[in-house]
């Protein structure tokens, strides 16, 4: 279904949900994304990603916003965001659907590491629009590194090889997430077969995450006053009822801000 | 038909097509434009255009954002844009109308181009800028460049003012050539001339493109969130070859992730 006018939008927002959130800050690195998934307190803390083959995630997973599914025939949209941040250290808040995570990977190991992830859940369809991210679980060692991932793409073709990820900095803190560019021509991913680091960092563990970005919201004004973002800015970004919604922020300094506010949805 | 009311805009947003962006960095020079055409991964990297007269790319050309044309009688617009990157600069969204390659940087001779005709979707009178775009770096000697073209009224033999290329034009750089005083559009480009050899042949070409939107990212490690009103809800022609360029503030283009909402009505 869709929303065809302002009256329907108003009704859709009334049917929607107001999802409160409150997340603590964490150490980070400039120019890296930081995940709030395993940080408290609302939504609750996500679990440490299990080892291969990992797990799929949904709205019932610890860490996810508790979403009431839309009625049959309706869609859910991001209709607004009210945000206050404790510092200017987040420039943009990314809202994403965390689909799959596979942990237990070693940041101090060279050579291919088997991932053999579970496939993406049904809500992700063919994998179109899904991306691969490196998620630092235990702090990395003193050597910077990048990752190359072997995966199955949106057409079901296995053995696709990504380009090098955004680099993990030396001693990259937990919760850092680095995007992995897919092989040119690919537009999505269904599963991950393996990952290989360019250098052993000296310590730490990480997870491979399959994520579908929903929208980004510029948050630089949210320190001065509560920032209200309406449906025009969110573009009425659509998400699935079963989505494991999470926040990421791109860090402007060496930590991310504590954030609190409300995610406003519309159903129509 | 067109989107003429808030109701229609809302309807368009709820059905929008998501044009996903994921571009990896390239080394660049502050104050210059960098084309993201040949960079990975979303959209997929485009190829170096054909040499000589080039071609008129469309939404089906590798490198372009993929989208579905609107239903008959409807139009497409840019309804929202959001993204994040680690370096400051400005994102320029363009409809790539005609592109060529095969020009060399080690010749002061008149280099023939004779671009293919503009596609039907081009604005009346043609775009207001001629771009030069680099596919292989040229040399370190600073030279001037000019182009000979046919203007919006079909008058041939018009000449752009000399523009300095500066030292070493790198791969992926773009430079706009202003038109001859009084002109407002370009229907075709006949030739390009350098004032001297840069020292290296390299490979560059002419790109004729229509500006769609400019999206600033004033601070590194921030992003942008613009709605239809911020963008001016620019119209996107059927079959448009949408591409991006970056006005560089530092020494590279950013890791750029985001999306644009294509709305129709």
Short mmCIF file of C-alpha atoms in Angstrom, two decimals:
data_model
loop_
_atom_site.label_atom_id
_atom_site.label_comp_id
_atom_site.label_asym_id
_atom_site.label_seq_id
_atom_site.Cartn_x
_atom_site.Cartn_y
_atom_site.Cartn_z
CA UNK A 1 0.00 0.00 0.00
CA UNK A 2 1.09 3.64 -0.17
CA UNK A 3 0.23 7.01 1.27
CA UNK A 4 -1.40 9.25 -1.27
CA UNK A 5 -1.99 12.58 0.48
CA UNK A 6 -1.54 14.61 3.63
CA UNK A 7 -4.71 13.32 5.25
CA UNK A 8 -3.57 9.73 4.73
CA UNK A 9 -0.14 10.63 6.06
CA UNK A 10 -1.65 12.10 9.18
CA UNK A 11 -3.69 8.95 9.65
CA UNK A 12 -0.62 6.83 8.96
CA UNK A 13 1.38 8.66 11.61
CA UNK A 14 -1.45 8.16 14.08
CA UNK A 15 -1.38 4.44 13.33
CA UNK A 16 2.38 4.42 13.58
CA UNK A 17 4.59 4.13 16.59
CA UNK A 18 6.77 6.37 18.68
CA UNK A 19 9.90 4.40 19.48
CA UNK A 20 11.83 5.94 22.34
CA UNK A 21 15.56 5.44 22.44
CA UNK A 22 18.46 6.26 24.73
CA UNK A 23 21.97 5.12 23.95
CA UNK A 24 25.24 5.75 25.75
CA UNK A 25 28.36 7.03 24.12
CA UNK A 26 31.37 4.94 23.21
CA UNK A 27 34.97 5.40 22.22
CA UNK A 28 35.46 5.68 18.51
CA UNK A 29 37.68 6.80 15.68
CA UNK A 30 37.22 9.80 13.46
CA UNK A 31 35.94 8.99 9.99
CA UNK A 32 34.54 5.64 11.08
CA UNK A 33 30.98 4.56 11.66
CA UNK A 34 30.08 3.58 15.21
CA UNK A 35 27.26 1.18 15.97
CA UNK A 36 24.89 1.61 18.89
CA UNK A 37 23.69 -2.01 18.58
CA UNK A 38 25.55 -3.42 21.59
CA UNK A 39 25.20 -0.28 23.68
CA UNK A 40 22.50 0.39 26.25
CA UNK A 41 20.03 1.18 27.24
CA UNK A 42 16.98 1.59 25.02
CA UNK A 43 16.61 -0.50 22.94
CA UNK A 44 18.42 -3.08 25.03
CA UNK A 45 21.92 -4.29 24.38
CA UNK A 46 22.46 -6.60 21.44
CA UNK A 47 24.24 -9.87 22.08
CA UNK A 48 27.78 -10.65 21.03
CA UNK A 49 27.46 -11.99 17.48
CA UNK A 50 27.69 -15.79 17.49
CA UNK A 51 30.35 -17.60 15.53
CA UNK A 52 29.76 -19.14 12.08
CA UNK A 53 27.19 -19.52 10.68
CA UNK A 54 25.97 -16.64 12.82
CA UNK A 55 22.33 -15.63 13.05
CA UNK A 56 19.61 -13.67 11.38
CA UNK A 57 18.11 -10.81 13.32
CA UNK A 58 14.64 -9.35 13.50
CA UNK A 59 12.48 -7.04 15.59
CA UNK A 60 12.49 -9.55 18.45
CA UNK A 61 16.28 -9.72 18.68
CA UNK A 62 17.97 -8.11 21.69
CA UNK A 63 19.21 -4.75 20.49
CA UNK A 64 16.41 -4.13 18.01
CA UNK A 65 13.64 -1.58 18.33
CA UNK A 66 10.48 -3.29 19.42
CA UNK A 67 8.24 -2.78 16.41
CA UNK A 68 4.58 -3.66 16.22
CA UNK A 69 4.14 -5.24 12.78
CA UNK A 70 2.05 -3.38 10.24
CA UNK A 71 -1.40 -4.69 9.43
CA UNK A 72 -1.57 -6.85 6.28
CA UNK A 73 -1.29 -4.67 3.20
CA UNK A 74 0.30 -1.76 5.03
CA UNK A 75 3.87 -0.57 4.95
CA UNK A 76 5.97 1.08 7.64
CA UNK A 77 7.82 4.33 7.03
CA UNK A 78 10.27 6.50 8.92
CA UNK A 79 8.16 9.61 9.42
CA UNK A 80 10.31 11.57 11.81
CA UNK A 81 13.10 11.67 14.33
CA UNK A 82 13.51 13.71 17.48
CA UNK A 83 17.08 13.61 18.64
CA UNK A 84 19.32 15.15 21.22
CA UNK A 85 23.00 14.28 21.33
CA UNK A 86 25.44 14.90 24.12
CA UNK A 87 28.15 16.25 21.84
CA UNK A 88 28.96 17.24 18.28
CA UNK A 89 30.80 13.98 17.80
CA UNK A 90 28.17 12.47 15.55
CA UNK A 91 27.67 14.10 12.20
CA UNK A 92 25.04 11.83 10.75
CA UNK A 93 22.80 9.16 12.22
CA UNK A 94 22.24 6.16 9.98
CA UNK A 95 19.15 4.00 10.45
CA UNK A 96 19.64 0.47 9.20
CA UNK A 97 18.12 -3.00 9.23
CA UNK A 98 20.63 -5.45 10.72
CA UNK A 99 19.94 -8.67 8.85
CA UNK A 100 22.73 -11.14 9.61
CA UNK A 101 25.73 -11.18 11.91
CA UNK A 102 28.57 -13.68 12.17
CA UNK A 103 31.07 -13.20 14.97
CA UNK A 104 34.06 -14.97 16.39
CA UNK A 105 36.39 -13.73 13.65
CA UNK A 106 39.98 -12.96 14.54
CA UNK A 107 41.49 -9.53 13.98
CA UNK A 108 44.96 -11.02 14.53
CA UNK A 109 44.87 -13.62 11.77
CA UNK A 110 46.00 -13.57 8.17
CA UNK A 111 44.51 -15.75 5.50
CA UNK A 112 40.87 -16.47 4.64
CA UNK A 113 38.57 -16.96 7.60
CA UNK A 114 35.45 -19.00 6.96
CA UNK A 115 32.22 -17.14 7.59
CA UNK A 116 29.62 -19.28 5.76
CA UNK A 117 26.86 -17.08 7.05
CA UNK A 118 23.24 -18.02 7.30
CA UNK A 119 21.36 -16.58 4.33
CA UNK A 120 19.60 -13.27 4.67
CA UNK A 121 16.07 -13.44 6.06
CA UNK A 122 13.02 -13.39 3.80
CA UNK A 123 12.36 -9.69 4.33
CA UNK A 124 15.59 -8.88 2.49
CA UNK A 125 14.30 -10.51 -0.69
CA UNK A 126 17.08 -11.16 -3.20
CA UNK A 127 19.59 -9.17 -1.18
CA UNK A 128 19.24 -6.17 -3.44
CA UNK A 129 20.39 -3.10 -1.55
CA UNK A 130 22.07 -5.09 1.23
CA UNK A 131 25.67 -4.39 2.11
CA UNK A 132 28.50 -5.94 4.08
CA UNK A 133 30.08 -4.31 7.11
CA UNK A 134 32.94 -5.19 9.45
CA UNK A 135 31.86 -4.79 13.09
CA UNK A 136 34.61 -4.63 15.70
CA UNK A 137 33.65 -6.61 18.81
CA UNK A 138 36.88 -6.68 20.83
CA UNK A 139 39.34 -3.85 20.39
CA UNK A 140 41.85 -4.30 17.58
CA UNK A 141 45.60 -4.31 18.00
CA UNK A 142 48.11 -1.68 16.97
CA UNK A 143 48.23 -2.44 13.25
CA UNK A 144 45.70 -0.99 10.87
CA UNK A 145 44.01 -3.37 8.45
CA UNK A 146 41.40 -3.69 5.74
CA UNK A 147 39.11 -6.58 4.87
CA UNK A 148 38.13 -8.26 1.64
CA UNK A 149 35.00 -10.39 1.69
CA UNK A 150 33.89 -13.26 -0.54
CA UNK A 151 30.12 -13.43 -0.85
CA UNK A 152 27.08 -14.43 -2.85
CA UNK A 153 25.50 -11.51 -4.66
CA UNK A 154 21.91 -10.43 -5.31
CA UNK A 155 21.63 -12.80 -8.28
CA UNK A 156 22.75 -15.80 -6.23
CA UNK A 157 26.22 -15.89 -7.79
CA UNK A 158 28.75 -17.14 -5.21
CA UNK A 159 32.42 -16.36 -5.00
CA UNK A 160 32.08 -12.65 -5.60
CA UNK A 161 35.02 -10.72 -4.16
CA UNK A 162 34.59 -7.32 -2.61
CA UNK A 163 36.94 -4.40 -2.85
CA UNK A 164 38.91 -3.41 0.22
CA UNK A 165 36.86 -2.17 3.13
CA UNK A 166 37.22 1.18 4.79
CA UNK A 167 40.31 0.64 6.90
CA UNK A 168 40.17 -0.29 10.55
CA UNK A 169 42.41 2.12 12.41
CA UNK A 170 45.11 0.96 14.73
CA UNK A 171 43.54 -0.06 18.04
CA UNK A 172 40.09 0.36 16.56
CA UNK A 173 37.58 0.50 19.38
CA UNK A 174 34.65 -1.90 19.68
CA UNK A 175 31.43 -0.88 17.91
CA UNK A 176 33.31 0.57 14.96
CA UNK A 177 31.76 -0.49 11.68
CA UNK A 178 33.48 -0.25 8.32
CA UNK A 179 31.59 -0.65 5.04
CA UNK A 180 32.86 -3.10 2.44
CA UNK A 181 32.45 -2.06 -1.21
CA UNK A 182 30.94 -4.86 -3.26
CA UNK A 183 32.50 -6.15 -6.46
CA UNK A 184 31.74 -3.55 -9.16
CA UNK A 185 28.45 -4.41 -10.82
CA UNK A 186 26.91 -6.01 -7.75
CA UNK A 187 24.02 -4.30 -6.01
CA UNK A 188 23.41 -6.62 -3.10
CA UNK A 189 24.42 -9.64 -1.08
CA UNK A 190 22.69 -12.82 0.06
CA UNK A 191 25.36 -14.43 2.20
CA UNK A 192 29.04 -14.21 3.08
CA UNK A 193 31.47 -17.06 2.51
CA UNK A 194 34.75 -15.77 3.91
CA UNK A 195 36.74 -12.74 4.95
CA UNK A 196 40.44 -11.99 4.74
CA UNK A 197 42.40 -9.21 6.42
CA UNK A 198 45.25 -7.34 4.80
CA UNK A 199 47.21 -7.35 8.07
CA UNK A 200 46.98 -8.97 11.48
CA UNK A 201 46.21 -6.17 13.89
CA UNK A 202 47.73 -7.83 16.95
CA UNK A 203 44.53 -8.39 18.89
CA UNK A 204 40.76 -8.30 18.83
CA UNK A 205 37.77 -9.96 17.27
CA UNK A 206 35.16 -8.86 14.78
CA UNK A 207 31.93 -9.81 13.10
CA UNK A 208 30.74 -9.64 9.55
CA UNK A 209 27.33 -8.01 9.32
CA UNK A 210 24.88 -7.86 6.43
CA UNK A 211 23.03 -4.58 6.75
CA UNK A 212 20.43 -2.73 4.72
CA UNK A 213 20.62 1.02 5.12
CA UNK A 214 17.26 2.75 5.42
CA UNK A 215 18.12 6.41 5.69
CA UNK A 216 20.62 8.94 7.03
CA UNK A 217 19.77 12.00 9.07
CA UNK A 218 22.15 14.91 9.52
CA UNK A 219 22.43 15.43 13.24
CA UNK A 220 24.96 18.19 13.67
CA UNK A 221 22.39 20.54 15.21
CA UNK A 222 21.18 18.08 17.80
CA UNK A 223 23.53 19.28 20.52
CA UNK A 224 22.27 22.84 20.63
CA UNK A 225 18.64 21.84 20.92
CA UNK A 226 16.47 18.86 20.27
CA UNK A 227 16.51 18.32 16.55
CA UNK A 228 13.21 17.56 14.90
CA UNK A 229 13.36 15.82 11.54
CA UNK A 230 10.08 15.44 9.67
CA UNK A 231 8.83 13.18 6.92
CA UNK A 232 10.08 15.46 4.17
CA UNK A 233 13.67 14.97 5.34
CA UNK A 234 13.30 11.25 6.00
CA UNK A 235 11.79 10.91 2.55
CA UNK A 236 9.26 8.53 4.12
CA UNK A 237 11.92 5.83 3.97
CA UNK A 238 10.26 2.44 4.05
CA UNK A 239 11.26 -0.49 6.27
CA UNK A 240 10.00 -3.99 6.94
CA UNK A 241 7.83 -4.90 9.93
CA UNK A 242 10.38 -7.51 10.96
CA UNK A 243 13.34 -5.17 10.67
CA UNK A 244 16.04 -5.25 13.32
CA UNK A 245 16.44 -1.50 13.33
CA UNK A 246 19.68 -0.11 14.59
CA UNK A 247 21.53 3.19 14.63
CA UNK A 248 25.01 3.91 13.39
CA UNK A 249 26.73 7.27 13.54
CA UNK A 250 29.70 8.56 11.64
CA UNK A 251 32.13 9.90 14.17
CA UNK A 252 33.53 13.41 13.94
CA UNK A 253 35.88 12.89 16.88
CA UNK A 254 37.25 9.99 18.91
CA UNK A 255 33.98 9.17 20.56
CA UNK A 256 30.32 9.06 19.70
CA UNK A 257 27.69 10.99 21.54
CA UNK A 258 25.12 9.66 23.91
CA UNK A 259 21.81 10.03 22.12
CA UNK A 260 18.21 10.06 23.19
CA UNK A 261 14.96 10.81 21.47
CA UNK A 262 12.12 9.28 19.51
CA UNK A 263 11.86 7.52 16.18
CA UNK A 264 8.45 8.23 14.68
CA UNK A 265 6.92 5.79 12.24
CA UNK A 266 3.93 5.87 9.96
CA UNK A 267 1.84 2.91 8.87
CA UNK A 268 -0.13 3.05 5.66
CA UNK B 1 1.05 15.85 -15.50
CA UNK B 2 3.38 17.02 -12.76
CA UNK B 3 3.60 17.02 -9.00
CA UNK B 4 1.71 20.17 -8.11
CA UNK B 5 0.53 19.69 -4.57
CA UNK B 6 1.69 18.50 -1.19
CA UNK B 7 -0.61 15.53 -1.54
CA UNK B 8 1.09 14.52 -4.77
CA UNK B 9 4.52 15.01 -3.20
CA UNK B 10 3.57 12.76 -0.29
CA UNK B 11 2.25 10.14 -2.68
CA UNK B 12 5.49 10.34 -4.61
CA UNK B 13 7.63 9.96 -1.50
CA UNK B 14 5.74 6.89 -0.33
CA UNK B 15 6.40 5.20 -3.67
CA UNK B 16 9.88 6.57 -4.26
CA UNK B 17 12.69 4.70 -5.97
CA UNK B 18 15.82 4.48 -3.89
CA UNK B 19 18.94 5.49 -5.80
CA UNK B 20 21.66 4.03 -3.58
CA UNK B 21 25.07 5.62 -3.33
CA UNK B 22 28.33 3.94 -2.32
CA UNK B 23 31.43 5.55 -3.76
CA UNK B 24 35.01 4.86 -2.76
CA UNK B 25 37.59 7.66 -2.66
CA UNK B 26 39.97 8.90 -5.33
CA UNK B 27 42.90 11.25 -4.89
CA UNK B 28 41.90 14.74 -5.92
CA UNK B 29 42.88 18.38 -5.67
CA UNK B 30 41.23 21.00 -3.49
CA UNK B 31 39.11 23.43 -5.40
CA UNK B 32 38.66 21.12 -8.36
CA UNK B 33 35.77 18.93 -9.42
CA UNK B 34 36.15 15.16 -9.41
CA UNK B 35 33.89 12.93 -11.44
CA UNK B 36 32.57 9.90 -9.57
CA UNK B 37 31.63 8.27 -12.90
CA UNK B 38 34.40 5.70 -12.99
CA UNK B 39 34.46 4.99 -9.25
CA UNK B 40 32.86 1.99 -7.53
CA UNK B 41 30.54 0.62 -6.32
CA UNK B 42 27.03 2.02 -6.40
CA UNK B 43 26.25 2.90 -9.04
CA UNK B 44 28.68 0.49 -10.66
CA UNK B 45 31.70 2.25 -12.15
CA UNK B 46 31.25 3.59 -15.64
CA UNK B 47 33.74 3.06 -18.42
CA UNK B 48 35.86 5.49 -20.37
CA UNK B 49 33.59 6.81 -23.12
CA UNK B 50 34.20 6.10 -26.78
CA UNK B 51 36.86 8.26 -28.38
CA UNK B 52 36.10 10.81 -31.06
CA UNK B 53 32.49 11.89 -31.23
CA UNK B 54 31.57 9.85 -28.17
CA UNK B 55 28.07 8.72 -27.39
CA UNK B 56 24.87 9.81 -25.66
CA UNK B 57 24.61 7.67 -22.49
CA UNK B 58 21.33 6.80 -20.83
CA UNK B 59 20.14 5.29 -17.56
CA UNK B 60 21.09 1.89 -18.97
CA UNK B 61 24.73 2.86 -19.48
CA UNK B 62 27.01 1.27 -16.85
CA UNK B 63 27.87 4.00 -14.37
CA UNK B 64 24.42 5.54 -14.33
CA UNK B 65 21.87 5.23 -11.55
CA UNK B 66 19.29 2.66 -12.54
CA UNK B 67 15.63 3.65 -12.30
CA UNK B 68 12.27 2.97 -13.90
CA UNK B 69 10.79 5.69 -16.08
CA UNK B 70 7.46 7.10 -14.88
CA UNK B 71 4.09 6.07 -16.27
CA UNK B 72 2.98 7.95 -19.39
CA UNK B 73 1.99 11.48 -18.50
CA UNK B 74 3.96 11.52 -15.25
CA UNK B 75 7.31 13.08 -14.46
CA UNK B 76 10.25 12.16 -12.24
CA UNK B 77 11.84 14.43 -9.66
CA UNK B 78 14.50 14.32 -7.01
CA UNK B 79 12.45 14.17 -3.82
CA UNK B 80 15.04 13.78 -1.09
CA UNK B 81 18.71 13.02 -0.61
CA UNK B 82 20.67 11.84 2.39
CA UNK B 83 24.16 10.56 2.94
CA UNK B 84 27.36 10.65 4.90
CA UNK B 85 31.04 10.98 4.08
CA UNK B 86 34.32 11.58 5.82
CA UNK B 87 35.50 14.62 3.83
CA UNK B 88 33.91 18.01 3.26
CA UNK B 89 32.91 19.13 -0.19
CA UNK B 90 29.86 19.41 -2.40
CA UNK B 91 28.04 16.69 -4.26
CA UNK B 92 26.88 17.66 -7.72
CA UNK B 93 24.21 15.56 -9.42
CA UNK B 94 24.21 15.72 -13.21
CA UNK B 95 22.43 14.20 -16.19
CA UNK B 96 25.24 13.03 -18.44
CA UNK B 97 24.00 13.86 -21.93
CA UNK B 98 27.02 13.26 -24.16
CA UNK B 99 30.54 12.06 -23.34
CA UNK B 100 33.70 11.54 -25.32
CA UNK B 101 37.33 10.61 -24.73
CA UNK B 102 40.52 10.31 -26.71
CA UNK B 103 41.80 13.88 -26.38
CA UNK B 104 45.48 14.06 -25.50
CA UNK B 105 47.43 16.36 -23.26
CA UNK B 106 50.65 16.46 -25.28
CA UNK B 107 49.39 18.37 -28.30
CA UNK B 108 48.78 22.06 -28.99
CA UNK B 109 46.96 21.25 -32.21
CA UNK B 110 43.24 21.67 -32.65
CA UNK B 111 41.79 18.33 -31.59
CA UNK B 112 38.57 17.42 -33.35
CA UNK B 113 35.66 16.21 -31.22
CA UNK B 114 32.41 16.76 -33.20
CA UNK B 115 30.17 15.39 -30.47
CA UNK B 116 27.19 13.23 -31.34
CA UNK B 117 23.84 15.04 -31.26
CA UNK B 118 22.32 15.74 -27.87
CA UNK B 119 19.62 13.28 -26.85
CA UNK B 120 15.98 14.36 -26.93
CA UNK B 121 15.90 14.82 -23.17
CA UNK B 122 18.52 17.59 -23.28
CA UNK B 123 17.28 21.05 -22.29
CA UNK B 124 16.28 23.35 -25.12
CA UNK B 125 19.40 25.03 -26.42
CA UNK B 126 21.60 22.51 -24.72
CA UNK B 127 23.36 22.54 -21.33
CA UNK B 128 25.03 25.70 -20.16
CA UNK B 129 28.48 24.23 -19.54
CA UNK B 130 31.10 22.23 -21.37
CA UNK B 131 33.03 19.92 -19.07
CA UNK B 132 36.43 18.43 -19.75
CA UNK B 133 36.83 15.11 -17.95
CA UNK B 134 40.01 13.10 -17.36
CA UNK B 135 40.35 9.32 -17.75
CA UNK B 136 44.15 9.18 -17.59
CA UNK B 137 46.30 11.89 -16.05
CA UNK B 138 47.94 14.44 -18.27
CA UNK B 139 51.28 16.07 -17.61
CA UNK B 140 52.67 18.52 -15.09
CA UNK B 141 53.04 21.51 -17.40
CA UNK B 142 50.30 24.03 -16.78
CA UNK B 143 48.43 24.93 -19.97
CA UNK B 144 45.24 26.68 -21.02
CA UNK B 145 42.31 25.02 -22.73
CA UNK B 146 39.46 26.23 -24.90
CA UNK B 147 36.71 24.62 -26.92
CA UNK B 148 34.99 25.48 -30.15
CA UNK B 149 31.27 24.75 -30.13
CA UNK B 150 27.84 25.42 -31.60
CA UNK B 151 25.65 27.50 -29.33
CA UNK B 152 21.99 27.35 -28.35
CA UNK B 153 20.94 29.12 -31.55
CA UNK B 154 22.85 26.79 -33.83
CA UNK B 155 25.67 29.27 -34.42
CA UNK B 156 28.91 27.36 -35.00
CA UNK B 157 32.44 28.50 -34.29
CA UNK B 158 31.81 29.86 -30.81
CA UNK B 159 34.86 29.74 -28.52
CA UNK B 160 35.09 29.39 -24.77
CA UNK B 161 37.40 31.75 -22.88
CA UNK B 162 40.80 30.28 -22.08
CA UNK B 163 40.81 28.32 -18.85
CA UNK B 164 43.98 27.30 -17.05
CA UNK B 165 44.17 23.57 -16.43
CA UNK B 166 46.81 24.02 -13.75
CA UNK B 167 49.45 21.39 -13.12
CA UNK B 168 48.70 17.71 -13.65
CA UNK B 169 45.07 16.98 -14.25
CA UNK B 170 44.48 13.66 -12.53
CA UNK B 171 42.20 10.82 -13.52
CA UNK B 172 38.57 11.57 -12.61
CA UNK B 173 39.02 15.33 -12.58
CA UNK B 174 36.52 17.57 -14.32
CA UNK B 175 36.75 21.21 -15.24
CA UNK B 176 33.90 23.39 -16.46
CA UNK B 177 34.50 25.63 -19.45
CA UNK B 178 32.40 28.81 -19.42
CA UNK B 179 30.71 29.70 -22.67
CA UNK B 180 31.46 32.65 -24.90
CA UNK B 181 29.86 35.80 -23.57
CA UNK B 182 26.21 35.98 -24.56
CA UNK B 183 25.74 32.27 -25.02
CA UNK B 184 23.48 30.19 -22.79
CA UNK B 185 23.76 26.70 -24.20
CA UNK B 186 25.80 24.19 -26.19
CA UNK B 187 24.37 22.00 -28.91
CA UNK B 188 27.66 20.38 -29.89
CA UNK B 189 31.40 20.68 -29.43
CA UNK B 190 33.57 20.72 -32.51
CA UNK B 191 37.09 20.82 -31.05
CA UNK B 192 39.31 21.37 -28.03
CA UNK B 193 42.66 23.13 -28.11
CA UNK B 194 45.43 23.29 -25.52
CA UNK B 195 47.84 26.22 -25.48
CA UNK B 196 50.83 23.86 -25.23
CA UNK B 197 51.77 20.30 -24.38
CA UNK B 198 51.34 19.27 -20.76
CA UNK B 199 54.16 16.80 -21.28
CA UNK B 200 52.05 13.66 -21.10
CA UNK B 201 49.40 12.39 -23.46
CA UNK B 202 46.95 11.05 -20.93
CA UNK B 203 43.33 10.79 -22.00
CA UNK B 204 40.51 13.23 -21.51
CA UNK B 205 37.25 14.09 -23.19
CA UNK B 206 34.26 16.36 -23.41
CA UNK B 207 31.22 15.81 -21.23
CA UNK B 208 27.99 17.69 -21.82
CA UNK B 209 25.77 17.44 -18.77
CA UNK B 210 22.75 19.12 -17.27
CA UNK B 211 23.04 20.13 -13.63
CA UNK B 212 20.36 18.57 -11.44
CA UNK B 213 21.31 19.44 -7.88
CA UNK B 214 24.11 20.62 -5.65
CA UNK B 215 24.35 19.10 -2.17
CA UNK B 216 26.82 20.61 0.26
CA UNK B 217 28.62 18.72 2.96
CA UNK B 218 30.29 21.51 4.83
CA UNK B 219 32.12 19.45 7.44
CA UNK B 220 33.97 16.19 7.19
CA UNK B 221 32.46 13.19 8.94
CA UNK B 222 29.03 14.69 8.74
CA UNK B 223 26.51 14.25 5.99
CA UNK B 224 23.51 15.75 4.30
CA UNK B 225 19.76 15.42 4.57
CA UNK B 226 17.78 17.41 2.05
CA UNK B 227 14.09 17.32 1.28
CA UNK B 228 12.23 18.20 -1.90
CA UNK B 229 12.09 21.88 -1.04
CA UNK B 230 15.81 22.04 -0.21
CA UNK B 231 16.59 20.44 -3.54
CA UNK B 232 14.10 22.51 -5.49
CA UNK B 233 12.54 19.23 -6.58
CA UNK B 234 14.48 19.15 -9.84
CA UNK B 235 12.90 17.23 -12.68
CA UNK B 236 14.66 14.11 -13.88
CA UNK B 237 14.12 13.39 -17.56
CA UNK B 238 13.13 9.95 -18.76
CA UNK B 239 16.23 7.84 -19.44
CA UNK B 240 18.48 10.36 -17.70
CA UNK B 241 22.05 9.19 -17.19
CA UNK B 242 22.36 10.38 -13.59
CA UNK B 243 25.91 10.73 -12.35
CA UNK B 244 27.70 12.49 -9.51
CA UNK B 245 30.69 14.78 -9.25
CA UNK B 246 32.39 16.14 -6.16
CA UNK B 247 33.75 19.62 -5.55
CA UNK B 248 36.83 18.76 -3.55
CA UNK B 249 37.75 20.59 -0.37
CA UNK B 250 40.75 18.48 0.60
CA UNK B 251 42.96 15.95 -1.12
CA UNK B 252 40.48 13.25 -2.02
CA UNK B 253 36.84 12.49 -2.57
CA UNK B 254 35.14 10.85 0.41
CA UNK B 255 33.87 7.41 1.25
CA UNK B 256 30.33 8.37 0.31
CA UNK B 257 27.28 6.38 1.38
CA UNK B 258 23.71 7.48 1.00
CA UNK B 259 20.75 7.57 -1.29
CA UNK B 260 18.52 9.82 -3.35
CA UNK B 261 14.75 9.41 -3.58
CA UNK B 262 13.35 9.52 -7.10
CA UNK B 263 9.68 10.45 -6.89
CA UNK B 264 7.13 10.36 -9.71
CA UNK B 265 3.75 11.85 -10.32
#
